Tab-separated table of C-alpha atoms and ligand atoms in Angstrom:
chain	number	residue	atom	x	y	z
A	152	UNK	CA	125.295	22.243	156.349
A	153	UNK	CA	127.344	22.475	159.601
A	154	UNK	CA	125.850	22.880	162.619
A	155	UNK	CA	122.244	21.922	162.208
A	156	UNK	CA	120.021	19.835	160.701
A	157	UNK	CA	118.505	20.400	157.144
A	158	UNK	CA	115.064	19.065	156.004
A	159	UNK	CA	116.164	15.381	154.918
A	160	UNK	CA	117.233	14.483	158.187
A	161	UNK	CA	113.735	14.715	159.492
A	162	UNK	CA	111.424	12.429	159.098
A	163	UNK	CA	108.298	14.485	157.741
A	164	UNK	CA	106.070	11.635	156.673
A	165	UNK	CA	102.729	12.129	157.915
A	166	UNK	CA	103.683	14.740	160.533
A	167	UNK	CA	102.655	18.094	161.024
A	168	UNK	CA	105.272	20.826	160.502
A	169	UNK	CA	105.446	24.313	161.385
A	170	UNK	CA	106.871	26.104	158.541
A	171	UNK	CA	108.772	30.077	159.867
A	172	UNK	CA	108.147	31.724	156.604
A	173	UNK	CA	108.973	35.564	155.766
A	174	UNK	CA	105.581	36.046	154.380
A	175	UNK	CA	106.143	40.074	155.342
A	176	UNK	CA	105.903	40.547	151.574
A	177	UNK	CA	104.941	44.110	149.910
A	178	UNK	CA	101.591	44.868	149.483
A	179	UNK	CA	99.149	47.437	147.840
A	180	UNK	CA	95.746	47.612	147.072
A	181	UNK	CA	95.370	44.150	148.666
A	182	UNK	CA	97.716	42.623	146.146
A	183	UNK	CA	101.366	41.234	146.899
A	184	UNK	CA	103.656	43.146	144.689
A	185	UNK	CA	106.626	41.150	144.989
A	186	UNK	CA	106.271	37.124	145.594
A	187	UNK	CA	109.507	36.414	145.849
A	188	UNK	CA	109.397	35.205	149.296
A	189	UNK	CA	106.494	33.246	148.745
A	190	UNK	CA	108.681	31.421	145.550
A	191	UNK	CA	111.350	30.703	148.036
A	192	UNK	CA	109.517	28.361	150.176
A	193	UNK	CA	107.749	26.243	147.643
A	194	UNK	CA	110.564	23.336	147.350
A	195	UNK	CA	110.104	23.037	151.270
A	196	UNK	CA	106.212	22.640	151.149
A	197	UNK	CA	106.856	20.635	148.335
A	198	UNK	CA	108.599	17.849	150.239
A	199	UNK	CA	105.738	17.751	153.059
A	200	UNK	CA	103.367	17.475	151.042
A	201	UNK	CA	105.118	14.722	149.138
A	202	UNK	CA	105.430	13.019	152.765
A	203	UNK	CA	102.223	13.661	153.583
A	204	UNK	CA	102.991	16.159	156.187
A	205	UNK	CA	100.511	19.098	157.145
A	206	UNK	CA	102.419	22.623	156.378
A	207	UNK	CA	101.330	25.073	159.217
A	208	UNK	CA	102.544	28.424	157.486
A	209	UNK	CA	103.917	30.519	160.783
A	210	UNK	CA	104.393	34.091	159.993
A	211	UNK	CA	105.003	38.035	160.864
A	212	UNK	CA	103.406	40.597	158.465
A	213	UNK	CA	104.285	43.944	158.860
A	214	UNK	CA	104.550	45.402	162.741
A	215	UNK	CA	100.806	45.407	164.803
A	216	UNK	CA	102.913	45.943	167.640
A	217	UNK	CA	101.211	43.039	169.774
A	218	UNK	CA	97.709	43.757	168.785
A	219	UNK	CA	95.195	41.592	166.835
A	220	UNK	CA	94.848	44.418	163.918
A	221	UNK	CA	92.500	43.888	160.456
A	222	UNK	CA	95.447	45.695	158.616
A	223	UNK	CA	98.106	43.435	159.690
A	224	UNK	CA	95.631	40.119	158.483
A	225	UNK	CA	97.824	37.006	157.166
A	226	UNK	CA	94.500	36.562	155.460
A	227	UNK	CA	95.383	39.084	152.974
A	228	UNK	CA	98.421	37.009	151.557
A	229	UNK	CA	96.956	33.659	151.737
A	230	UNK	CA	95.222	33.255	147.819
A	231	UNK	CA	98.712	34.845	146.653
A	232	UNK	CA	100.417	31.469	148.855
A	233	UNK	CA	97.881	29.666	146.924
A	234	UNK	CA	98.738	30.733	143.499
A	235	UNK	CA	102.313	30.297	144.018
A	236	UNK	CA	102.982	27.047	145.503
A	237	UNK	CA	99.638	25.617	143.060
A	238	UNK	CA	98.225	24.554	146.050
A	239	UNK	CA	94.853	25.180	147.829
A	240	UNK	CA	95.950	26.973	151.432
A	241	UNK	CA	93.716	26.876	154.215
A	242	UNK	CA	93.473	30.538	156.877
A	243	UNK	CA	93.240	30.253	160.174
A	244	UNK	CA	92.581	33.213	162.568
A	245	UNK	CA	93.572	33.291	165.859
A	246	UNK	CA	94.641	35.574	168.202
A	247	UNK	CA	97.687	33.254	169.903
A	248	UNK	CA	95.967	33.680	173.188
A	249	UNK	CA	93.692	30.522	172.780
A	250	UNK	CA	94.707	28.135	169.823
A	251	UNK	CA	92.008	25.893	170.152
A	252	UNK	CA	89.876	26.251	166.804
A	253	UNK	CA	93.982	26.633	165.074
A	254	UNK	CA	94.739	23.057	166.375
A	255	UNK	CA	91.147	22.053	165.452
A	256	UNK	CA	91.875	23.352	162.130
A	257	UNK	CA	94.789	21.175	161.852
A	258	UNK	CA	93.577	18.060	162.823
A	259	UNK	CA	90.662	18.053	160.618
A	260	UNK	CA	92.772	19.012	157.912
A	261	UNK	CA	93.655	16.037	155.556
A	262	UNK	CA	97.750	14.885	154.791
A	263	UNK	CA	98.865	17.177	152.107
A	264	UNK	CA	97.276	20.659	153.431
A	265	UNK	CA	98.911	23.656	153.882
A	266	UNK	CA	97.402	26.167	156.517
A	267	UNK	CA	98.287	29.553	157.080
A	268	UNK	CA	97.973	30.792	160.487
A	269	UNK	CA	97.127	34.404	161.198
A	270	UNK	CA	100.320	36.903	161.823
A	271	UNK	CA	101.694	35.892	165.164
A	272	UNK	CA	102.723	39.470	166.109
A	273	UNK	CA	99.134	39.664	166.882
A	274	UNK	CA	100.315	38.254	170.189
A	275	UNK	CA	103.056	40.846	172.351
A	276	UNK	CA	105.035	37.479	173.420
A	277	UNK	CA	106.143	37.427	169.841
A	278	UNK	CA	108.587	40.231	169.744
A	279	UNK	CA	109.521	39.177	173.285
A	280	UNK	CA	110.796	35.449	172.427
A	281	UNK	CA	107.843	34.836	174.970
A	282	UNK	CA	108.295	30.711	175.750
A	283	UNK	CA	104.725	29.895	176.516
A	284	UNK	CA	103.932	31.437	173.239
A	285	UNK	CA	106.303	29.596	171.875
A	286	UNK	CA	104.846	26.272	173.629
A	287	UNK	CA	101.082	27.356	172.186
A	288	UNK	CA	102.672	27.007	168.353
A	289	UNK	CA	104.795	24.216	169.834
A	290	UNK	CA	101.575	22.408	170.793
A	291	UNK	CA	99.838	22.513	166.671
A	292	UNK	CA	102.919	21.196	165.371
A	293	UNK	CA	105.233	17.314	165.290
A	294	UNK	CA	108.342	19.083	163.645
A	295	UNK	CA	109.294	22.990	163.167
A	296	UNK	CA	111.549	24.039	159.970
A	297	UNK	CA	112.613	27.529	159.549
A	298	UNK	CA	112.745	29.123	155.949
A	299	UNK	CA	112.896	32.673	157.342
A	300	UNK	CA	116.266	33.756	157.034
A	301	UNK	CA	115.369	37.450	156.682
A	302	UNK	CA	113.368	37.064	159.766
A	303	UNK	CA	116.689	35.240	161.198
A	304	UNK	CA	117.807	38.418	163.213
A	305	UNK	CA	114.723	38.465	165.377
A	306	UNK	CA	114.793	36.823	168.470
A	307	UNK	CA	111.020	36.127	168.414
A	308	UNK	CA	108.984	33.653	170.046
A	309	UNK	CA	108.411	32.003	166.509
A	310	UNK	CA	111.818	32.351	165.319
A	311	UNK	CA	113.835	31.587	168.534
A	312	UNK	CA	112.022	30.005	171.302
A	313	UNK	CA	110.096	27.437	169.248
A	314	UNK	CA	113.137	26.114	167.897
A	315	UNK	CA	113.612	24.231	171.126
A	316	UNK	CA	111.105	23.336	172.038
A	317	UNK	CA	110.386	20.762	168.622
A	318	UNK	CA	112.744	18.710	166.773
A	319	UNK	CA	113.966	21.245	164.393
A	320	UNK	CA	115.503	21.845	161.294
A	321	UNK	CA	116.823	24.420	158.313
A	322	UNK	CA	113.960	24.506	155.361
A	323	UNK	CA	115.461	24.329	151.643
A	324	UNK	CA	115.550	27.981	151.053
A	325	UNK	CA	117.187	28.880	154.613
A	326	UNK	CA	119.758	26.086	153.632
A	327	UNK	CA	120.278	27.851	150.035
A	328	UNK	CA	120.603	31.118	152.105
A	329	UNK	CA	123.269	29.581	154.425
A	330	UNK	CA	125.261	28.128	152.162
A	331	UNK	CA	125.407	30.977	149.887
A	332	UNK	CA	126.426	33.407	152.298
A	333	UNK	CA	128.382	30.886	153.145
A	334	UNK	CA	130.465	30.690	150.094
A	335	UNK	CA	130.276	35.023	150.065
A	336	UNK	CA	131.533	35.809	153.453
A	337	UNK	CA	131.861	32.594	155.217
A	338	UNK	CA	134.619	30.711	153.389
A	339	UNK	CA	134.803	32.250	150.441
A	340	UNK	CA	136.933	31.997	146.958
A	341	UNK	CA	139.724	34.896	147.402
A	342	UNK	CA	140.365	37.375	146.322
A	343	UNK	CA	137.082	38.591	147.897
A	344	UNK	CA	135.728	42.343	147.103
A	345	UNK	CA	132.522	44.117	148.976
A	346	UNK	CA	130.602	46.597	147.456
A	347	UNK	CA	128.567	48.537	149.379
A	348	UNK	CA	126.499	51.896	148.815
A	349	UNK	CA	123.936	53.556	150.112
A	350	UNK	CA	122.998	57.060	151.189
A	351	UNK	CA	124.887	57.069	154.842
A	352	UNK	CA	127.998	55.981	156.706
A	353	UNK	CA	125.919	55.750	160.192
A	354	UNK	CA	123.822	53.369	159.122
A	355	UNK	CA	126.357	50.640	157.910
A	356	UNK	CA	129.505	51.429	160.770
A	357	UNK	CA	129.315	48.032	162.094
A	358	UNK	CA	128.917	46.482	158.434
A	359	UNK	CA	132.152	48.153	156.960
A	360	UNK	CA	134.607	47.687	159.912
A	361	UNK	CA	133.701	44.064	159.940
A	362	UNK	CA	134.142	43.970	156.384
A	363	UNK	CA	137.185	45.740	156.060
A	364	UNK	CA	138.750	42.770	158.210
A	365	UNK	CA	137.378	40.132	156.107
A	366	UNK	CA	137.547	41.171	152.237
A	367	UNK	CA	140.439	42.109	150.477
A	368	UNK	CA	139.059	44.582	148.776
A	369	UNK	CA	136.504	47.683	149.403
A	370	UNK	CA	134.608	49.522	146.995
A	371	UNK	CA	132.799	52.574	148.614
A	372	UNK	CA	129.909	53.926	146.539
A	373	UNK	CA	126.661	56.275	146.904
A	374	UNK	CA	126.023	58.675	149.555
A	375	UNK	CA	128.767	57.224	151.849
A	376	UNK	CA	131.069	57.869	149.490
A	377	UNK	CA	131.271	61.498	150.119
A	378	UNK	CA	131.419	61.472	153.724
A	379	UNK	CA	134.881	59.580	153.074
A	380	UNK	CA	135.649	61.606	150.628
A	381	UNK	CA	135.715	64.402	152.904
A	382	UNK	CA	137.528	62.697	155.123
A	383	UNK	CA	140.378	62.782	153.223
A	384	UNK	CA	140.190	66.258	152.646
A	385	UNK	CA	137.893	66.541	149.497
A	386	UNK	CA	135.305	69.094	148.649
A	387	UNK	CA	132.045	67.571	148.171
A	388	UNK	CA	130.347	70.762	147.481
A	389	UNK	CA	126.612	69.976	148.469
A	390	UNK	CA	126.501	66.240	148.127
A	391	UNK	CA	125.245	64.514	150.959
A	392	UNK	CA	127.829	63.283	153.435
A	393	UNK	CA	127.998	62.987	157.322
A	394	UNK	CA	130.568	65.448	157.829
A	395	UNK	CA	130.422	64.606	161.779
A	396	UNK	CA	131.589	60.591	160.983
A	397	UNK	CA	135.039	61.496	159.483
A	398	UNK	CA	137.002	60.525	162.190
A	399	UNK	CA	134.580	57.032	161.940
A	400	UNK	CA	135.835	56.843	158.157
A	401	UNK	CA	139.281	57.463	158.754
A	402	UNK	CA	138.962	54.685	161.553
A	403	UNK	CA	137.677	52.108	158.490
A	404	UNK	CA	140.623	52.841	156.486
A	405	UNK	CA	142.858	52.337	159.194
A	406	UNK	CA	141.515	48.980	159.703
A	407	UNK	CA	141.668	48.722	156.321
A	408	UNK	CA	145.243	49.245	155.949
A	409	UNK	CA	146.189	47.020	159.078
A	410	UNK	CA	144.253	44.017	157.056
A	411	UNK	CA	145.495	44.558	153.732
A	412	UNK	CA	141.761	45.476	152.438
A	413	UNK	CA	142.049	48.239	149.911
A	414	UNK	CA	139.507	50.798	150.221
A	415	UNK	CA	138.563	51.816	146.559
A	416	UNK	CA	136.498	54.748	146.392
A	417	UNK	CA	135.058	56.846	143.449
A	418	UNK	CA	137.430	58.907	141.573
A	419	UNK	CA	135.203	60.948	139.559
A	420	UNK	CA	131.391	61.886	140.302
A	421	UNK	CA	128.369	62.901	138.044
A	422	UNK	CA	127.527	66.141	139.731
A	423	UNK	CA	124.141	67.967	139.368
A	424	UNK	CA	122.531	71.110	140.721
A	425	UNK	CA	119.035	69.634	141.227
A	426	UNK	CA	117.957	66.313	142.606
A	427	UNK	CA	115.847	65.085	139.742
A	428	UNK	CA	115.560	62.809	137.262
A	429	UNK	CA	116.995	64.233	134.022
A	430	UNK	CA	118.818	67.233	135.883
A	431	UNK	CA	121.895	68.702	134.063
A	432	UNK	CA	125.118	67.100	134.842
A	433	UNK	CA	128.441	67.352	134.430
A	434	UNK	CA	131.788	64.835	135.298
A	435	UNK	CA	134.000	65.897	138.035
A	436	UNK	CA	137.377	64.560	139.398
A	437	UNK	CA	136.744	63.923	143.267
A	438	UNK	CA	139.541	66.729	143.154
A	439	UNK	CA	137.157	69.544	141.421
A	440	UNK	CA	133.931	68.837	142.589
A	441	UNK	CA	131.951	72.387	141.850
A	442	UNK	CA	131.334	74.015	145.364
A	443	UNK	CA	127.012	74.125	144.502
A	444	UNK	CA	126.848	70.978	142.801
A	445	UNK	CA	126.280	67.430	144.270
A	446	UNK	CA	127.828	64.470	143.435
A	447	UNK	CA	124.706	62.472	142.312
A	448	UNK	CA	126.658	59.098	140.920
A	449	UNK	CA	130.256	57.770	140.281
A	450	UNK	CA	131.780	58.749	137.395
A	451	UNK	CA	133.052	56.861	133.746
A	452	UNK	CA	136.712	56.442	135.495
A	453	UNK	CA	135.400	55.381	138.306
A	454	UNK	CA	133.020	52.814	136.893
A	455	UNK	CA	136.115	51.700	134.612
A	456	UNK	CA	138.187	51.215	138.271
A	457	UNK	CA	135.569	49.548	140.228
A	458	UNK	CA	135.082	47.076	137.017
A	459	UNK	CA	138.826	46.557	137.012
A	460	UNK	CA	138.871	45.772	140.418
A	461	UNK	CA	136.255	42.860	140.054
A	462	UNK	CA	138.030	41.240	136.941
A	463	UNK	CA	140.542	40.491	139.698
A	464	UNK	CA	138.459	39.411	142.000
A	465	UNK	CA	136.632	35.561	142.737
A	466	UNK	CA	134.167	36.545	145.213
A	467	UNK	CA	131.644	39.819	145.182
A	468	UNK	CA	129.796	40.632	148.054
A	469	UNK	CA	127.161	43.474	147.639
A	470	UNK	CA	124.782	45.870	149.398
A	471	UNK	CA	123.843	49.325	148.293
A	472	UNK	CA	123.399	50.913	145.326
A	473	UNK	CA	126.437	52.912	144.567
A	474	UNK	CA	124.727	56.643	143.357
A	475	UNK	CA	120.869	58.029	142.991
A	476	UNK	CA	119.587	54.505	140.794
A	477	UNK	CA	116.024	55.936	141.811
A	478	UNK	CA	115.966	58.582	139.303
A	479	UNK	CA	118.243	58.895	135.760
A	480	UNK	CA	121.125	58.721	134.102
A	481	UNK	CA	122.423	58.403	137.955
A	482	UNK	CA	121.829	55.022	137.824
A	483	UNK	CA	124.073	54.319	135.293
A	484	UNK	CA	127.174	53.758	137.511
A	485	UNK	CA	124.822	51.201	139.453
A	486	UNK	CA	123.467	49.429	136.200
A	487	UNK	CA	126.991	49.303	134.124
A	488	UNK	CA	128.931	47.450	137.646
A	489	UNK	CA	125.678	45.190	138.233
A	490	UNK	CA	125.673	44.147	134.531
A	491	UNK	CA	129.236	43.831	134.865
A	492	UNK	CA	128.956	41.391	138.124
A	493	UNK	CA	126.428	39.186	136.285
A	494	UNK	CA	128.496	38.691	133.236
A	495	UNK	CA	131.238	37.936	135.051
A	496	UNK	CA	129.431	35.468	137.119
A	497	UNK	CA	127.696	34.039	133.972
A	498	UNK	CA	131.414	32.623	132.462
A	499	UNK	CA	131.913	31.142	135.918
A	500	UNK	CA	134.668	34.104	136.749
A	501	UNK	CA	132.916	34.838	139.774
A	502	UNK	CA	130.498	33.922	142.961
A	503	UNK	CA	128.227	37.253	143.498
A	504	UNK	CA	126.111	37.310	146.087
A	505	UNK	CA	124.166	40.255	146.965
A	506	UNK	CA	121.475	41.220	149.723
A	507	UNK	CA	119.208	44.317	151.210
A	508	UNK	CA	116.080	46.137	150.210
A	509	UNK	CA	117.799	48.636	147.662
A	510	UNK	CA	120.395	46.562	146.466
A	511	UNK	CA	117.735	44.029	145.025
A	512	UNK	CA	115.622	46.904	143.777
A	513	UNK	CA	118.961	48.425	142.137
A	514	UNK	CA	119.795	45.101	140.624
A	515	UNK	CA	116.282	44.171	139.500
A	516	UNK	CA	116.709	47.882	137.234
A	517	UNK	CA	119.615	46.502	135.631
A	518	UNK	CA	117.553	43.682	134.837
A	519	UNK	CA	120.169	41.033	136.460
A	520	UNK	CA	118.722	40.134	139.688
A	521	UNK	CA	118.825	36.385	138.622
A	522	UNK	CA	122.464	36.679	137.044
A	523	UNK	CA	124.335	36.819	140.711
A	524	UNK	CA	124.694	33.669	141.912
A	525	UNK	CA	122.835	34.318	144.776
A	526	UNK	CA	120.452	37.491	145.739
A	527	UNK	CA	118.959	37.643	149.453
A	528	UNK	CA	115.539	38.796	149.846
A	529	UNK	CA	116.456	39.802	153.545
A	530	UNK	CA	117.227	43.804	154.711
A	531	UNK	CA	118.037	43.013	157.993
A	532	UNK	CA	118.990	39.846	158.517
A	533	UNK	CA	121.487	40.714	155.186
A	534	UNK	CA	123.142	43.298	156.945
A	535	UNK	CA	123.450	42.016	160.542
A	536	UNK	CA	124.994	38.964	158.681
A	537	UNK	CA	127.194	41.208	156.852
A	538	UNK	CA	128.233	42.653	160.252
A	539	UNK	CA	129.258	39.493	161.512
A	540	UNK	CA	127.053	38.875	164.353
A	541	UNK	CA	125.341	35.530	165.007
A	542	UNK	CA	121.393	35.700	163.854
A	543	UNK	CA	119.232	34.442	166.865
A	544	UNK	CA	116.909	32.163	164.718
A	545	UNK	CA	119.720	30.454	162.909
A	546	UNK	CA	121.535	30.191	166.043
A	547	UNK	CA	118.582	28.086	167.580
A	548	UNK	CA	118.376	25.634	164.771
A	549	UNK	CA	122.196	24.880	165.524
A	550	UNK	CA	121.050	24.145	169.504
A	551	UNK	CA	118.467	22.344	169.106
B	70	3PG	C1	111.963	42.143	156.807
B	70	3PG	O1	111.060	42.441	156.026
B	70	3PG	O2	113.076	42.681	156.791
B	70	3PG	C2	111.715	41.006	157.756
B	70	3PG	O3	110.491	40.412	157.484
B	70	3PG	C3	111.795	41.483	159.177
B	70	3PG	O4	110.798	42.416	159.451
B	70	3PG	P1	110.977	43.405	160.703
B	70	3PG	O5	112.052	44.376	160.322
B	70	3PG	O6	109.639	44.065	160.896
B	70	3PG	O7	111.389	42.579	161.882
B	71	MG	MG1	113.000	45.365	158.181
């Protein structure tokens, strides 16, 4: 990978390394509902353990706001660490003000362990990239490897600052991440097409006008839909749409059309009177939606254009779920293009990659979450990437 060095170019025998993981993972009832994080990191505590290395586990969980909070405990995750890398992991509170009994901890600790250290937002010089935070983790570690992409957008003390301040690389799974973005958005197989959905233009401005100068194509699904929609002089009856951004969407297709980056957007909706699962529908041209209904999903034609449009295309980048997936049928528009990404990607037609809370969520429904070629656990990080700014923590790594 360009710019930075990966986990084979340090030497990890016997050393202790500071492992950035995203261990913010869901939780309820005490019990991690969704691991995949936690699977993403074992091939990098894998190797340091095979080199005898000490894995200190360096983590966020959730947002204390700077205070040491019960709620907010690392501790909580720890046996769920255990079960999924097979190996026994070791907690260690602190409260980042005095690391003492951490480095203790680690020293008495034979080759081979892996500790987890308590959430270091329990410290306010976290969220503030705060340096002599940064040189109190600095000082319980030989090496520090980042595997925290979806933490990559923070400028933290444990993300950022640290990264100078130790001989530092890019973990397995933040090299995976890299270099599949890489081959989505980066320098990617053309022709490339973006699909993005989601409930609202505002949130995703900055996403879709650096888009539209990068893909060649643009399919506009979900919520946002509409508001575009009405930009171009369509009734949307009572769907949701931004009605105040339609000079904003008329600026995206402008760019559009200056970079040759067709904007595709839904030309028939699944319109329903009540938001609910099962609610009566009926199919509407974008040019007849019914004044009281909303437009809930897009339609068959529409499903049969956006499908069309990613036959032709080599590269699929994706965030958003393109109508209500939450509640049915209106998922089906969401399910039938997902299924028809995978399948594509499964006779080697196409590279998919695709990223965000909702999106994985959406794509886990249509039970082909591991059909893309690549799905990012990140929300964030994902979309800030997709905007095409530079991500403070992977920035670091290519410093230092
Ligand atoms: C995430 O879950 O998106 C990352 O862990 C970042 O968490 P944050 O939004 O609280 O910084
Ligand atoms: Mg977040």
């Amino acid at each position: 990978m360009a710019g930075f060095k990966t986990l084979g170019d340090l030497d990890l025998k016997g050393k202790r390394v500071l492992l950035r993981a995203d261990l913010n993972v869901p939780v309820a009832d005490g019990k991690v509902t969704d691991a995949t994080r936690i699977e993403r990191i074992v091939p990098t505590i894998r190797e340091i353990v095979k080199a005898d290395g000490k894995v200190v586990l360096l983590s966020h969980f959730g947002r204390p706001k700077g205070k040491v909070d019960p709620d907010y405990s690392l501790e909580q995750v720890a046996a769920t660490v255990a079960d999924v890398t097979g190996h026994p992991v070791g907690f260690v509170a602190t409260d980042w003000v005095d690391v003492t009994n951490a480095q203790k901890a680690i020293e008495a600790a034979p080759p081979g362990s892996v500790l987890l250290l308590e959430n270091t937002r329990f410290h306010p010089g976290e969220e503030v990239n705060d340096v002599e935070l940064a040189k109190r983790m600095a000082s319980l570690g030989d090496l520090y490897v980042n595997d925290a992409f979806s933490a990559a957008h923070r400028a933290h003390a444990s993300t950022e600052a640290l990264a100078h301040l130790l001989p530092s690389a890019a973990g397995l799974a933040m090299q995976a991440e890299l270099e599949a973005l890489e081959a989505g958005l980066g320098n990617p197989r053309k022709p490339v097409i973006a699909v993005v959905g989601g409930a609202k233009v505002s949130t995703k401005i900055d996403l879709l006008e650096n888009l539209v100068t990068k893909v060649d194509g643009l399919i506009i699904g979900g919520g946002m839909a509409n508001t575009f929609l009405h930009a171009l002089g369509y009734g949307v009856g009572k769907s949701l749409a931004e009605k105040d951004l339609a000079e904003t969407a008329k600026r995206i297709m402008e760019t559009a059309e200056r970079h040759k980056c067709a904007v595709i957007l839904p030309i028939d909706g699944a319109v329903a009177w009540h938001f609910e699962a099962n609610a009566p529908h009926r199919f509407y041209g974008v040019d007849a939606i019914d004044p009281d209904g909303m437009i809930l999903d897009v339609g068959p034609s529409s499903i049969e254009r956006i499908t069309g449009a990613i036959d032709d295309a080599s590269t699929v980048v994706w965030n958003g779920p393109l109508g209500a997936f939450e509640i049915t049928p209106f998922d089906a528009g969401t399910v039938a293009v997902a299924r028809h990404v995978a399948a594509r990607t499964k006779a080697g037609k196409l590279v998919s990659v695709a990223g965000g809370g909702d999106t994985v969520a959406a794509l886990a429904h249509a039970g082909v979450k591991d059909d893309f070629t690549y799905v990012s656990t990140a929300g964030g990080a994902f979309l800030e990437w997709m905007e095409g700014k530079p991500l403070p923590g992977v920035e670091a790594l290519k410093a230092s």
